[in-house]
CSV table of C-alpha atoms and ligand atoms in Angstrom, one decimal:
chain,number,residue,atom,x,y,z
A,286,MET,CA,-187.9,6.3,-67.5
A,287,ALA,CA,-190.0,4.4,-65.0
A,288,GLY,CA,-190.6,0.6,-65.1
A,289,THR,CA,-192.9,-2.0,-63.5
A,290,TYR,CA,-190.6,-4.4,-61.8
A,291,HIS,CA,-191.3,-7.9,-60.4
A,292,ASN,CA,-190.1,-10.5,-58.0
A,293,PHE,CA,-187.7,-13.2,-59.3
A,294,ILE,CA,-188.9,-16.6,-58.3
A,295,ASP,CA,-187.8,-19.9,-59.7
A,296,GLY,CA,-186.0,-18.1,-62.6
A,297,GLU,CA,-189.1,-16.1,-63.7
A,298,TRP,CA,-190.0,-12.5,-63.2
A,299,ILE,CA,-193.5,-12.5,-61.7
A,300,ALA,CA,-195.8,-10.0,-60.1
A,301,SER,CA,-196.8,-10.3,-56.5
A,302,GLN,CA,-199.8,-12.4,-55.6
A,303,SER,CA,-200.8,-9.6,-53.3
A,304,GLY,CA,-201.5,-7.4,-56.3
A,305,ARG,CA,-200.0,-4.5,-54.3
A,306,GLU,CA,-197.0,-2.5,-55.2
A,307,PHE,CA,-194.7,0.3,-53.9
A,308,GLU,CA,-193.0,3.1,-55.7
A,309,ASN,CA,-189.3,3.9,-55.8
A,310,ARG,CA,-188.0,7.4,-56.5
A,311,ASN,CA,-184.6,9.0,-56.8
A,312,PRO,CA,-183.7,10.5,-53.4
A,313,ALA,CA,-181.9,13.3,-55.3
A,314,ASP,CA,-184.9,14.2,-57.3
A,315,SER,CA,-188.5,13.3,-56.3
A,316,ASP,CA,-189.7,13.9,-59.8
A,317,ASP,CA,-187.6,11.0,-61.0
A,318,ARG,CA,-189.7,7.9,-60.6
A,319,ILE,CA,-187.7,4.7,-61.0
A,320,GLY,CA,-190.7,2.4,-61.0
A,321,THR,CA,-193.0,0.2,-59.0
A,322,PHE,CA,-192.1,-2.9,-57.2
A,323,PRO,CA,-194.2,-5.7,-55.7
A,324,GLU,CA,-195.3,-5.4,-52.1
A,325,SER,CA,-195.0,-9.1,-51.5
A,326,ASP,CA,-197.0,-11.0,-48.9
A,327,ARG,CA,-196.7,-14.5,-47.3
A,328,ASN,CA,-197.8,-16.3,-50.5
A,329,ASP,CA,-195.0,-14.7,-52.5
A,330,VAL,CA,-192.5,-15.6,-49.9
A,331,ALA,CA,-193.9,-19.2,-49.7
A,332,ALA,CA,-193.5,-19.5,-53.5
A,333,ALA,CA,-189.9,-18.3,-53.3
A,334,VAL,CA,-189.1,-20.6,-50.4
A,335,ALA,CA,-190.7,-23.5,-52.3
A,336,ALA,CA,-188.5,-22.8,-55.3
A,337,ALA,CA,-185.4,-22.5,-53.2
A,338,THR,CA,-186.2,-25.7,-51.4
A,339,GLU,CA,-186.6,-27.6,-54.6
A,340,ALA,CA,-183.5,-26.1,-56.2
A,341,TYR,CA,-181.4,-27.0,-53.1
A,342,LYS,CA,-181.7,-30.7,-53.9
A,343,GLU,CA,-179.4,-30.4,-56.9
A,344,TRP,CA,-177.4,-27.3,-55.9
A,345,ARG,CA,-176.1,-28.9,-52.7
A,346,LEU,CA,-174.8,-31.8,-54.8
A,347,THR,CA,-173.2,-29.6,-57.5
A,348,PRO,CA,-169.4,-29.8,-56.8
A,349,ALA,CA,-168.3,-26.7,-55.0
A,350,PRO,CA,-165.7,-25.7,-57.6
A,351,LYS,CA,-168.5,-25.8,-60.2
A,352,ARG,CA,-170.6,-23.5,-58.0
A,353,GLY,CA,-167.4,-21.3,-57.9
A,354,ASP,CA,-167.3,-21.2,-61.7
A,355,ILE,CA,-170.7,-19.5,-61.7
A,356,LEU,CA,-169.7,-17.0,-59.0
A,357,ARG,CA,-166.5,-16.2,-61.0
A,358,LYS,CA,-168.6,-15.5,-64.0
A,359,ALA,CA,-170.9,-13.3,-61.9
A,360,GLY,CA,-167.8,-11.4,-60.9
A,361,ASP,CA,-166.8,-11.0,-64.6
A,362,ILE,CA,-170.3,-9.7,-65.4
A,363,LEU,CA,-170.3,-7.3,-62.5
A,364,ASN,CA,-166.9,-6.1,-63.7
A,365,ARG,CA,-168.1,-5.6,-67.3
A,366,GLN,CA,-171.3,-3.8,-66.2
A,367,LYS,CA,-169.7,-1.8,-63.3
A,368,ASP,CA,-170.4,1.7,-64.7
A,369,ASP,CA,-174.0,1.0,-65.7
A,370,LEU,CA,-174.7,-0.8,-62.4
A,371,ALA,CA,-173.1,2.1,-60.4
A,372,ARG,CA,-175.3,4.7,-62.2
A,373,ALA,CA,-178.5,2.6,-61.6
A,374,MET,CA,-177.6,2.2,-57.9
A,375,THR,CA,-176.8,5.9,-57.5
A,376,ARG,CA,-180.1,6.8,-59.1
A,377,GLU,CA,-182.1,4.9,-56.5
A,378,MET,CA,-180.0,5.3,-53.3
A,379,GLY,CA,-178.1,8.6,-53.9
A,380,LYS,CA,-174.4,8.2,-53.2
A,381,PRO,CA,-172.0,9.6,-55.8
A,382,VAL,CA,-171.1,7.3,-58.7
A,383,PHE,CA,-167.5,7.0,-57.6
A,384,GLU,CA,-168.9,5.4,-54.4
A,385,THR,CA,-171.4,3.1,-56.1
A,386,LYS,CA,-168.5,1.9,-58.3
A,387,GLY,CA,-166.7,1.0,-55.1
A,388,ASP,CA,-169.8,-0.8,-54.0
A,389,VAL,CA,-169.9,-2.9,-57.1
A,390,GLN,CA,-166.1,-3.5,-56.8
A,391,GLU,CA,-166.7,-4.9,-53.3
A,392,ALA,CA,-169.2,-7.3,-54.8
A,393,ILE,CA,-166.7,-8.3,-57.6
A,394,ASP,CA,-164.1,-8.9,-54.9
A,395,THR,CA,-166.5,-11.0,-52.9
A,396,ALA,CA,-167.5,-13.0,-56.0
A,397,TYR,CA,-163.9,-13.8,-56.9
A,398,TYR,CA,-163.0,-14.5,-53.2
A,399,SER,CA,-166.0,-16.9,-52.8
A,400,ALA,CA,-165.3,-18.6,-56.1
A,401,THR,CA,-161.7,-19.2,-55.0
A,402,GLU,CA,-162.8,-20.5,-51.6
A,403,THR,CA,-165.0,-23.2,-53.3
A,404,ARG,CA,-161.7,-25.0,-54.0
A,405,ARG,CA,-160.7,-25.0,-50.4
A,406,LEU,CA,-163.7,-25.1,-48.2
A,407,PHE,CA,-161.3,-26.9,-45.9
A,408,GLY,CA,-162.4,-29.4,-43.3
A,409,TYR,CA,-160.3,-30.8,-40.5
A,410,ASN,CA,-159.1,-34.3,-39.7
A,411,ALA,CA,-157.7,-35.4,-36.4
A,412,PRO,CA,-156.2,-38.7,-35.2
A,413,SER,CA,-158.7,-41.1,-33.6
A,414,GLU,CA,-158.2,-42.2,-30.0
A,415,MET,CA,-158.9,-45.8,-31.2
A,416,PRO,CA,-156.7,-47.9,-33.4
A,417,ASN,CA,-157.7,-48.4,-37.1
A,418,LYS,CA,-160.2,-45.6,-37.0
A,419,MET,CA,-160.2,-42.3,-38.9
A,420,ASN,CA,-161.8,-39.0,-37.9
A,421,LEU,CA,-162.8,-36.3,-40.4
A,422,SER,CA,-165.0,-33.3,-40.5
A,423,PHE,CA,-166.6,-31.4,-43.4
A,424,ARG,CA,-168.5,-28.2,-44.0
A,425,MET,CA,-172.0,-29.0,-45.2
A,426,PRO,CA,-174.6,-26.5,-46.7
A,427,ILE,CA,-177.6,-25.8,-44.5
A,428,GLY,CA,-180.5,-25.2,-47.0
A,429,VAL,CA,-182.6,-22.1,-47.8
A,430,CYS,CA,-181.1,-18.9,-46.5
A,431,GLY,CA,-183.2,-15.8,-46.0
A,432,ILE,CA,-181.2,-12.6,-46.7
A,433,ILE,CA,-182.5,-9.2,-45.7
A,434,THR,CA,-180.4,-6.2,-46.3
A,435,ALA,CA,-180.3,-2.4,-46.0
A,436,TRP,CA,-180.1,0.0,-48.9
A,437,ASN,CA,-176.8,1.8,-48.3
A,438,PHE,CA,-174.6,-0.8,-50.0
A,439,PRO,CA,-177.1,-2.3,-52.4
A,440,MET,CA,-174.6,-4.6,-54.2
A,441,ALA,CA,-171.7,-5.1,-51.7
A,442,VAL,CA,-173.6,-6.0,-48.5
A,443,PRO,CA,-176.0,-8.6,-50.2
A,444,SER,CA,-173.0,-10.0,-52.0
A,445,TRP,CA,-171.2,-10.6,-48.7
A,446,LYS,CA,-173.9,-12.9,-47.7
A,447,ILE,CA,-175.3,-14.3,-50.9
A,448,PHE,CA,-172.1,-15.3,-52.7
A,449,PRO,CA,-170.5,-17.3,-49.8
A,450,ALA,CA,-173.9,-18.8,-49.1
A,451,LEU,CA,-174.1,-20.0,-52.7
A,452,ALA,CA,-170.5,-21.1,-52.7
A,453,CYS,CA,-171.3,-23.4,-49.8
A,454,GLY,CA,-174.3,-25.0,-51.6
A,455,ASN,CA,-177.2,-23.1,-50.1
A,456,THR,CA,-180.1,-21.5,-51.9
A,457,ILE,CA,-181.4,-18.0,-51.3
A,458,VAL,CA,-184.6,-16.0,-50.8
A,459,TYR,CA,-183.4,-12.4,-50.9
A,460,LYS,CA,-185.4,-9.3,-49.8
A,461,PRO,CA,-183.7,-6.1,-50.8
A,462,SER,CA,-184.5,-2.9,-49.0
A,463,GLU,CA,-187.6,-1.0,-50.2
A,464,ASP,CA,-185.2,1.9,-50.8
A,465,ALA,CA,-183.0,0.0,-53.2
A,466,PRO,CA,-185.1,-2.7,-54.8
A,467,HIS,CA,-183.9,-2.1,-58.4
A,468,SER,CA,-180.3,-3.0,-57.4
A,469,GLY,CA,-181.7,-6.4,-56.1
A,470,ASN,CA,-183.2,-7.1,-59.5
A,471,LEU,CA,-179.9,-6.1,-61.2
A,472,LEU,CA,-178.1,-8.6,-59.0
A,473,ALA,CA,-180.6,-11.3,-60.0
A,474,GLU,CA,-180.0,-10.5,-63.7
A,475,VAL,CA,-176.2,-10.9,-63.1
A,476,LEU,CA,-176.6,-14.3,-61.4
A,477,GLU,CA,-179.0,-15.5,-64.1
A,478,GLU,CA,-176.6,-14.5,-66.8
A,479,ALA,CA,-173.8,-16.2,-65.0
A,480,GLY,CA,-175.7,-19.5,-65.3
A,481,LEU,CA,-177.1,-20.0,-61.8
A,482,PRO,CA,-179.8,-22.7,-62.1
A,483,LYS,CA,-183.4,-21.5,-61.6
A,484,GLY,CA,-184.7,-21.4,-58.0
A,485,VAL,CA,-181.2,-21.2,-56.5
A,486,PHE,CA,-181.5,-17.4,-56.1
A,487,ASN,CA,-184.9,-15.7,-55.6
A,488,VAL,CA,-185.8,-12.1,-55.0
A,489,VAL,CA,-189.0,-11.0,-53.2
A,490,HIS,CA,-189.6,-7.3,-52.7
A,491,GLY,CA,-191.6,-5.7,-49.9
A,492,GLY,CA,-191.5,-4.3,-46.4
A,493,VAL,CA,-192.2,-5.6,-42.9
A,494,GLU,CA,-194.8,-8.2,-44.0
A,495,CYS,CA,-192.4,-9.7,-46.5
A,496,GLY,CA,-189.4,-9.7,-44.1
A,497,GLU,CA,-191.5,-11.3,-41.4
A,498,ALA,CA,-192.7,-14.0,-43.7
A,499,ILE,CA,-189.1,-14.9,-44.5
A,500,VAL,CA,-188.1,-15.1,-40.9
A,501,ASP,CA,-191.2,-17.1,-39.9
A,502,HIS,CA,-191.0,-19.6,-42.7
A,503,PRO,CA,-190.1,-23.0,-41.2
A,504,ASP,CA,-188.1,-24.0,-44.4
A,505,VAL,CA,-185.8,-21.0,-44.2
A,506,LYS,CA,-182.9,-22.4,-42.1
A,507,VAL,CA,-180.6,-19.4,-41.9
A,508,ILE,CA,-181.3,-15.6,-41.7
A,509,GLY,CA,-178.6,-13.1,-42.7
A,510,PHE,CA,-179.7,-9.6,-41.8
A,511,THR,CA,-178.1,-6.1,-42.1
A,512,GLY,CA,-180.2,-3.2,-40.7
A,513,SER,CA,-181.3,-1.5,-37.6
A,514,THR,CA,-180.7,-2.8,-34.1
A,515,ASP,CA,-184.4,-2.9,-33.3
A,516,VAL,CA,-185.3,-5.0,-36.3
A,517,GLY,CA,-182.3,-7.2,-35.8
A,518,LYS,CA,-183.2,-7.9,-32.2
A,519,ALA,CA,-186.8,-8.8,-33.1
A,520,ILE,CA,-185.5,-11.2,-35.8
A,521,ALA,CA,-183.1,-12.8,-33.3
A,522,SER,CA,-185.8,-13.5,-30.8
A,523,LYS,CA,-188.2,-15.0,-33.4
A,524,ALA,CA,-185.4,-17.0,-35.0
A,525,GLY,CA,-184.2,-18.1,-31.5
A,526,ALA,CA,-187.7,-19.5,-30.7
A,527,MET,CA,-187.6,-21.4,-34.0
A,528,ASN,CA,-184.1,-22.6,-33.5
A,529,LYS,CA,-182.8,-20.9,-36.7
A,530,LYS,CA,-179.3,-19.8,-37.2
A,531,VAL,CA,-179.2,-16.0,-37.5
A,532,SER,CA,-176.4,-13.6,-38.4
A,533,LEU,CA,-176.9,-9.9,-37.6
A,534,GLU,CA,-175.1,-6.8,-38.6
A,535,MET,CA,-176.7,-3.8,-36.9
A,536,GLY,CA,-176.0,-0.3,-35.8
A,537,GLY,CA,-172.8,1.6,-34.9
A,538,LYS,CA,-171.7,4.7,-33.1
A,539,ASN,CA,-168.2,4.7,-34.4
A,540,ALA,CA,-165.5,7.0,-33.2
A,541,GLN,CA,-162.2,8.3,-34.5
A,542,ILE,CA,-159.6,9.4,-32.0
A,543,VAL,CA,-157.0,11.9,-33.0
A,544,MET,CA,-153.8,12.4,-30.8
A,545,PRO,CA,-151.5,15.4,-31.1
A,546,ASP,CA,-148.7,13.4,-32.5
A,547,ALA,CA,-150.7,12.2,-35.5
A,548,ASP,CA,-150.4,13.4,-39.0
A,549,LEU,CA,-153.1,15.9,-38.6
A,550,ASP,CA,-153.8,16.5,-42.3
A,551,LEU,CA,-154.2,12.8,-42.8
A,552,ALA,CA,-156.5,12.6,-39.8
A,553,LEU,CA,-158.6,15.5,-41.2
A,554,GLU,CA,-159.0,13.9,-44.5
A,555,GLY,CA,-159.9,10.7,-42.7
A,556,VAL,CA,-162.7,12.2,-40.6
A,557,LEU,CA,-164.2,14.1,-43.5
A,558,TRP,CA,-164.4,10.8,-45.5
A,559,GLY,CA,-165.5,8.8,-42.5
A,560,ALA,CA,-168.2,11.2,-41.3
A,561,PHE,CA,-169.6,12.6,-44.6
A,562,GLY,CA,-168.8,9.9,-47.2
A,563,THR,CA,-172.0,8.2,-48.1
A,564,THR,CA,-173.7,11.2,-46.4
A,565,GLY,CA,-172.8,9.5,-43.1
A,566,GLN,CA,-175.1,6.6,-44.0
A,567,ARG,CA,-172.8,3.6,-43.3
A,568,CYS,CA,-173.0,1.3,-40.3
A,569,THR,CA,-169.3,2.1,-40.2
A,570,ALA,CA,-169.6,5.9,-40.5
A,571,THR,CA,-167.7,8.1,-38.1
A,572,SER,CA,-170.3,9.8,-35.9
A,573,ARG,CA,-168.0,10.7,-33.0
A,574,LEU,CA,-164.7,12.5,-33.3
A,575,ILE,CA,-162.6,12.3,-30.1
A,576,LEU,CA,-160.0,15.0,-30.1
A,577,HIS,CA,-157.1,15.6,-27.8
A,578,GLU,CA,-157.4,19.1,-26.2
A,579,ASP,CA,-154.0,20.2,-27.4
A,580,ILE,CA,-155.1,20.1,-31.1
A,581,HIS,CA,-158.9,20.6,-30.6
A,582,ASP,CA,-159.5,24.2,-31.7
A,583,ASP,CA,-157.2,24.2,-34.7
A,584,PHE,CA,-158.5,20.8,-35.9
A,585,VAL,CA,-162.1,21.9,-35.5
A,586,ASN,CA,-161.5,25.1,-37.5
A,587,LYS,CA,-159.9,23.2,-40.3
A,588,LEU,CA,-162.7,20.7,-40.3
A,589,ILE,CA,-165.4,23.4,-40.5
A,590,THR,CA,-163.6,24.9,-43.5
A,591,LYS,CA,-163.2,21.6,-45.3
A,592,GLY,CA,-166.7,20.4,-44.4
A,593,ALA,CA,-168.3,23.7,-45.7
A,594,ALA,CA,-166.5,23.2,-49.0
A,595,LEU,CA,-167.9,19.7,-49.7
A,596,LYS,CA,-169.8,19.7,-52.9
A,597,ILE,CA,-173.4,18.6,-52.2
A,598,GLY,CA,-175.5,17.4,-55.1
A,599,PRO,CA,-177.1,14.6,-57.0
A,600,GLY,CA,-174.8,11.6,-57.0
A,601,LEU,CA,-175.2,11.2,-60.8
A,602,GLU,CA,-173.6,14.7,-61.3
A,603,GLU,CA,-169.8,14.8,-61.9
A,604,GLY,CA,-167.9,16.4,-59.0
A,605,THR,CA,-170.5,15.6,-56.3
A,606,GLU,CA,-168.8,14.7,-53.1
A,607,MET,CA,-171.9,14.2,-50.9
A,608,GLY,CA,-175.3,13.0,-52.1
A,609,PRO,CA,-178.8,13.1,-50.6
A,610,VAL,CA,-180.0,11.1,-47.6
A,611,ILE,CA,-182.2,8.2,-48.5
A,612,ASN,CA,-185.7,9.5,-47.9
A,613,GLU,CA,-187.9,12.1,-46.2
A,614,LYS,CA,-188.3,10.0,-43.0
A,615,GLN,CA,-184.6,9.8,-42.6
A,616,LEU,CA,-184.3,13.6,-43.3
A,617,ASP,CA,-186.7,14.3,-40.5
A,618,ARG,CA,-184.9,12.0,-38.2
A,619,ILE,CA,-181.6,13.8,-38.8
A,620,ALA,CA,-183.3,17.2,-38.3
A,621,GLU,CA,-184.8,15.9,-35.1
A,622,TYR,CA,-181.3,14.8,-33.8
A,623,VAL,CA,-179.9,18.2,-34.7
A,624,ARG,CA,-182.8,19.8,-32.7
A,625,ILE,CA,-181.9,17.6,-29.7
A,626,GLY,CA,-178.2,18.5,-30.0
A,627,ARG,CA,-179.0,22.2,-30.1
A,628,GLU,CA,-181.1,21.9,-26.9
A,629,GLU,CA,-178.0,20.7,-25.1
A,630,ASP,CA,-176.5,23.7,-23.2
A,631,GLU,CA,-172.9,22.6,-23.7
A,632,ALA,CA,-173.0,21.5,-27.3
A,633,THR,CA,-172.8,24.0,-30.2
A,634,CYS,CA,-173.6,23.3,-33.8
A,635,VAL,CA,-170.7,24.9,-35.7
A,636,LEU,CA,-171.5,23.7,-39.2
A,637,GLY,CA,-174.7,22.8,-41.1
A,638,GLY,CA,-177.7,21.7,-39.1
A,639,ASP,CA,-180.2,22.2,-41.8
A,640,ARG,CA,-181.6,20.9,-45.1
A,641,ALA,CA,-179.4,21.9,-48.0
A,642,GLY,CA,-180.5,24.0,-50.9
A,643,GLU,CA,-184.1,24.5,-50.1
A,644,GLU,CA,-184.1,27.7,-52.3
A,645,ASP,CA,-182.2,25.9,-55.0
A,646,ALA,CA,-184.6,24.5,-57.6
A,647,LYS,CA,-182.5,21.4,-58.2
A,648,LEU,CA,-181.5,20.5,-54.7
A,649,GLY,CA,-184.9,21.4,-53.4
A,650,ARG,CA,-186.3,18.3,-55.2
A,651,GLY,CA,-184.0,16.0,-53.3
A,652,ASN,CA,-183.4,15.0,-49.6
A,653,PHE,CA,-180.3,17.0,-49.1
A,654,PHE,CA,-178.9,17.8,-45.6
A,655,LEU,CA,-175.8,19.9,-44.9
A,656,PRO,CA,-172.6,18.4,-43.4
A,657,THR,CA,-173.2,19.0,-39.7
A,658,ILE,CA,-170.7,19.3,-36.8
A,659,PHE,CA,-171.4,19.7,-33.1
A,660,ILE,CA,-168.6,20.6,-30.7
A,661,GLY,CA,-168.7,20.6,-26.9
A,662,VAL,CA,-170.4,17.2,-27.0
A,663,THR,CA,-170.2,15.0,-23.9
A,664,ARG,CA,-170.3,11.3,-23.8
A,665,ASP,CA,-173.8,10.9,-22.5
A,666,MET,CA,-175.6,13.3,-24.8
A,667,ARG,CA,-178.1,11.6,-27.2
A,668,ILE,CA,-176.1,12.9,-30.2
A,669,ALA,CA,-173.1,11.0,-28.7
A,670,THR,CA,-174.9,7.8,-28.0
A,671,GLU,CA,-177.6,7.1,-30.6
A,672,GLU,CA,-177.1,6.2,-34.2
A,673,ILE,CA,-178.2,9.0,-36.4
A,674,PHE,CA,-177.3,7.6,-39.9
A,675,GLY,CA,-176.7,10.9,-41.5
A,676,PRO,CA,-174.0,13.6,-42.0
A,677,VAL,CA,-173.8,14.6,-38.3
A,678,LEU,CA,-170.5,14.5,-36.4
A,679,SER,CA,-170.2,15.0,-32.6
A,680,VAL,CA,-166.9,16.2,-31.4
A,681,ILE,CA,-165.8,15.3,-27.9
A,682,LYS,CA,-162.7,16.8,-26.3
A,683,VAL,CA,-160.4,14.7,-24.1
A,684,SER,CA,-157.1,15.1,-22.3
A,685,ASP,CA,-155.4,11.8,-22.9
A,686,LEU,CA,-155.6,8.4,-24.6
A,687,THR,CA,-157.0,6.6,-21.6
A,688,GLU,CA,-160.0,9.0,-21.5
A,689,ALA,CA,-160.3,8.8,-25.3
A,690,ILE,CA,-160.6,5.0,-25.3
A,691,ASP,CA,-162.9,5.0,-22.3
A,692,ILE,CA,-165.3,7.4,-24.2
A,693,LEU,CA,-164.9,5.4,-27.4
A,694,ASN,CA,-166.0,2.3,-25.6
A,695,ASP,CA,-168.9,4.0,-23.8
A,696,THR,CA,-171.5,3.0,-26.3
A,697,GLU,CA,-173.9,0.1,-26.7
A,698,TYR,CA,-172.4,-0.6,-30.1
A,699,GLY,CA,-169.1,-2.0,-31.2
A,700,LEU,CA,-168.6,-2.0,-35.0
A,701,SER,CA,-165.8,0.2,-36.2
A,702,SER,CA,-163.2,2.4,-34.5
A,703,SER,CA,-160.1,4.5,-35.5
A,704,LEU,CA,-157.1,6.0,-34.0
A,705,TYR,CA,-154.7,8.5,-35.6
A,706,THR,CA,-151.3,8.5,-33.9
A,707,ALA,CA,-147.6,8.2,-34.7
A,708,ASN,CA,-147.0,6.6,-31.3
A,709,VAL,CA,-146.6,2.9,-31.8
A,710,ASN,CA,-147.2,2.1,-28.1
A,711,ASP,CA,-150.5,4.0,-28.1
A,712,ALA,CA,-151.5,2.2,-31.3
A,713,PHE,CA,-151.0,-1.2,-29.7
A,714,ARG,CA,-152.7,-0.2,-26.5
A,715,ALA,CA,-155.7,0.9,-28.5
A,716,ILE,CA,-155.8,-2.3,-30.6
A,717,ARG,CA,-155.9,-4.2,-27.3
A,718,ASP,CA,-158.4,-2.0,-25.4
A,719,ILE,CA,-160.9,-0.8,-27.9
A,720,GLU,CA,-164.2,-2.8,-27.8
A,721,ALA,CA,-165.1,-3.0,-31.5
A,722,GLY,CA,-165.1,-5.6,-34.3
A,723,ILE,CA,-162.8,-3.4,-36.4
A,724,THR,CA,-160.0,-1.1,-35.3
A,725,TYR,CA,-158.2,1.1,-37.9
A,726,ILE,CA,-154.9,2.8,-37.2
A,727,ASN,CA,-154.4,5.9,-39.3
A,728,VAL,CA,-157.4,4.9,-41.4
A,729,PRO,CA,-160.9,6.3,-41.0
A,730,THR,CA,-163.7,4.1,-39.6
A,731,ILE,CA,-164.9,3.1,-43.1
A,732,GLY,CA,-163.2,1.0,-45.8
A,733,ALA,CA,-163.4,-2.7,-44.8
A,734,GLU,CA,-162.0,-5.1,-47.4
A,735,ALA,CA,-164.1,-8.1,-48.6
A,736,HIS,CA,-161.7,-10.8,-47.6
A,737,MET,CA,-161.4,-9.8,-43.9
A,738,PRO,CA,-163.9,-10.6,-41.2
A,739,PHE,CA,-166.6,-7.8,-40.9
A,740,GLY,CA,-168.9,-7.3,-37.9
A,741,GLY,CA,-169.2,-5.9,-34.5
A,742,VAL,CA,-169.3,-6.7,-30.8
A,743,LYS,CA,-171.9,-5.6,-28.2
A,744,GLY,CA,-175.1,-4.2,-29.7
A,745,THR,CA,-173.8,-4.4,-33.2
A,746,GLY,CA,-173.9,-8.1,-33.8
A,747,ASN,CA,-174.5,-11.5,-32.5
A,748,GLY,CA,-171.1,-13.1,-32.7
A,749,HIS,CA,-170.9,-13.8,-36.4
A,750,ARG,CA,-168.5,-12.2,-39.0
A,751,GLU,CA,-169.3,-11.7,-42.6
A,752,GLY,CA,-166.5,-11.3,-45.1
A,753,GLY,CA,-163.3,-13.3,-45.1
A,754,TRP,CA,-163.1,-16.9,-44.1
A,755,THR,CA,-165.4,-16.4,-41.1
A,756,VAL,CA,-168.5,-16.0,-43.3
A,757,PHE,CA,-168.4,-19.7,-44.1
A,758,ASP,CA,-169.2,-20.5,-40.5
A,759,ILE,CA,-172.5,-18.7,-41.0
A,760,PHE,CA,-173.5,-20.7,-44.0
A,761,THR,CA,-172.3,-24.2,-43.2
A,762,GLU,CA,-172.8,-26.7,-40.4
A,763,TRP,CA,-170.0,-29.1,-39.5
A,764,LYS,CA,-170.4,-32.8,-40.2
A,765,THR,CA,-168.1,-35.1,-38.2
A,766,VAL,CA,-167.4,-38.5,-39.7
A,767,TYR,CA,-165.8,-41.5,-37.9
A,768,ILE,CA,-164.7,-44.4,-40.0
A,769,ASP,CA,-163.7,-47.6,-38.2
A,770,TYR,CA,-161.8,-50.1,-40.2
A,771,SER,CA,-160.8,-52.4,-37.3
A,772,GLY,CA,-163.6,-54.9,-38.0
A,773,SER,CA,-164.6,-54.9,-34.3
A,774,LEU,CA,-166.7,-52.8,-32.0
A,775,GLN,CA,-164.4,-50.2,-30.5
A,776,ARG,CA,-166.2,-48.3,-27.7
A,777,ALA,CA,-164.7,-44.8,-27.4
A,778,GLN,CA,-164.0,-43.7,-23.9
A,779,ILE,CA,-164.4,-47.3,-22.7
A,780,ASP,CA,-162.3,-49.9,-24.5
A,781,ASN,CA,-159.1,-47.8,-24.4
A,782,TYR,CA,-158.7,-47.4,-20.7
B,871,LIG,C1,-172.1,-0.8,-44.1
B,871,LIG,O1,-172.0,0.4,-43.7
B,871,LIG,O2,-173.2,-1.4,-44.0
B,871,LIG,O3,-166.2,-0.6,-44.5
B,871,LIG,C2,-171.1,-1.5,-44.8
B,871,LIG,C3,-167.1,0.0,-45.2
B,871,LIG,C4,-167.7,-0.6,-46.4
B,871,LIG,C5,-168.9,-1.4,-46.0
B,871,LIG,C6,-169.9,-0.7,-45.1
B,871,LIG,N1,-166.7,-1.4,-47.0
B,871,LIG,O4,-167.4,1.2,-44.9
């Protein structure tokens, strides 16, 4: 069943002023047309920003705990609709339903967490250096926030930005990915049902033109972006020139290290989930496996056996462990990286390397790619340094932990990292020396929790952290207040000394 979907502006579902639209299809079955969505232009974005600007006047004055009540209700609705939402999300972006349920759960967690924080958006106070004077500081909302996200976590990732931003009293113009637009509308329906006043949350669909219009609009004060490093950098330079606050979550080339003393079955399970969960399409996915030479051959053999047994299929089908990749373009990109890997003399593709099920009538209609493993990879190969965003794992052999950490750090990115070991000293050394926003010990590189800071160092981010208490730094500005009740002019730095 295909539909005609609209933008959500000022509480109304409306078609694009551009009159153009784009199509959204199921990545597991190109015959399954989800519907058409507006290809929004600058006028649509301007209308959404105007609605958000108007709505901000009241929303910023709504007591934060009242804003929290609406977010809590949104969490309840997400919870009630979890199964249906998960199925709709799987239909448009492919990952198995057990994963999209986790995606919705992450949004539920974020809704409840943000709601709770509205009762303790703590400020600081400090003694004044002058007598009879009081110094306070508060978090203040900033205004209209432009939120632009990727398709791979169509509920969780937008919620990480949108819910805390709303909790703080900001209003939103949200552009979902063109590959997961329906989920964006479902989120709008949830927030509408939760009682969010009109204009506080707006959705505009579209591609580059729409995204640029959001970034360029002078009344959009904050940009929250998750996506590719190239786009993120372009946004940052534009936003920098306009003096806008911008929070970026970009690429990763995450590695898992396995030492000989580790629980090797656990490490195996971990890398299978980290590398092939979500078909490798997470910013946090494991794309490099750094294996100690003493366990290398055995571990790789087991990995091949387990990887070959993964059940590939449509995410809506019971028992599917790995769904399709998002679109044809991405499929080609992955195939191209496999070709590049195969051209390397030292590297060998020991599993997969091709589209899956081309002869199979059902799989042939989708963008399926086999779980793929390269061994003999060295640190400087393109398959070891560039983000592929697909089910491709590069295995690098090392002789000790120092070399392992050195290779792990030898990347322009710094999002997630993992070490499997039973040696407590090695674990603490790794925690200290790994250059990444997130380090997991005996856990794969994926699986961040909503109430902890999420983000990366180096090329992955620009110093902000979503998730946890740190997200409130993105969506608020500090107001410092001095109250002098001495009845006289007290000149700081002067009259005291
Ligand atoms: C992402 O890949 O963009 O830690 C987000 C994880 C998930 C979120 C991933 N909770 O893998």
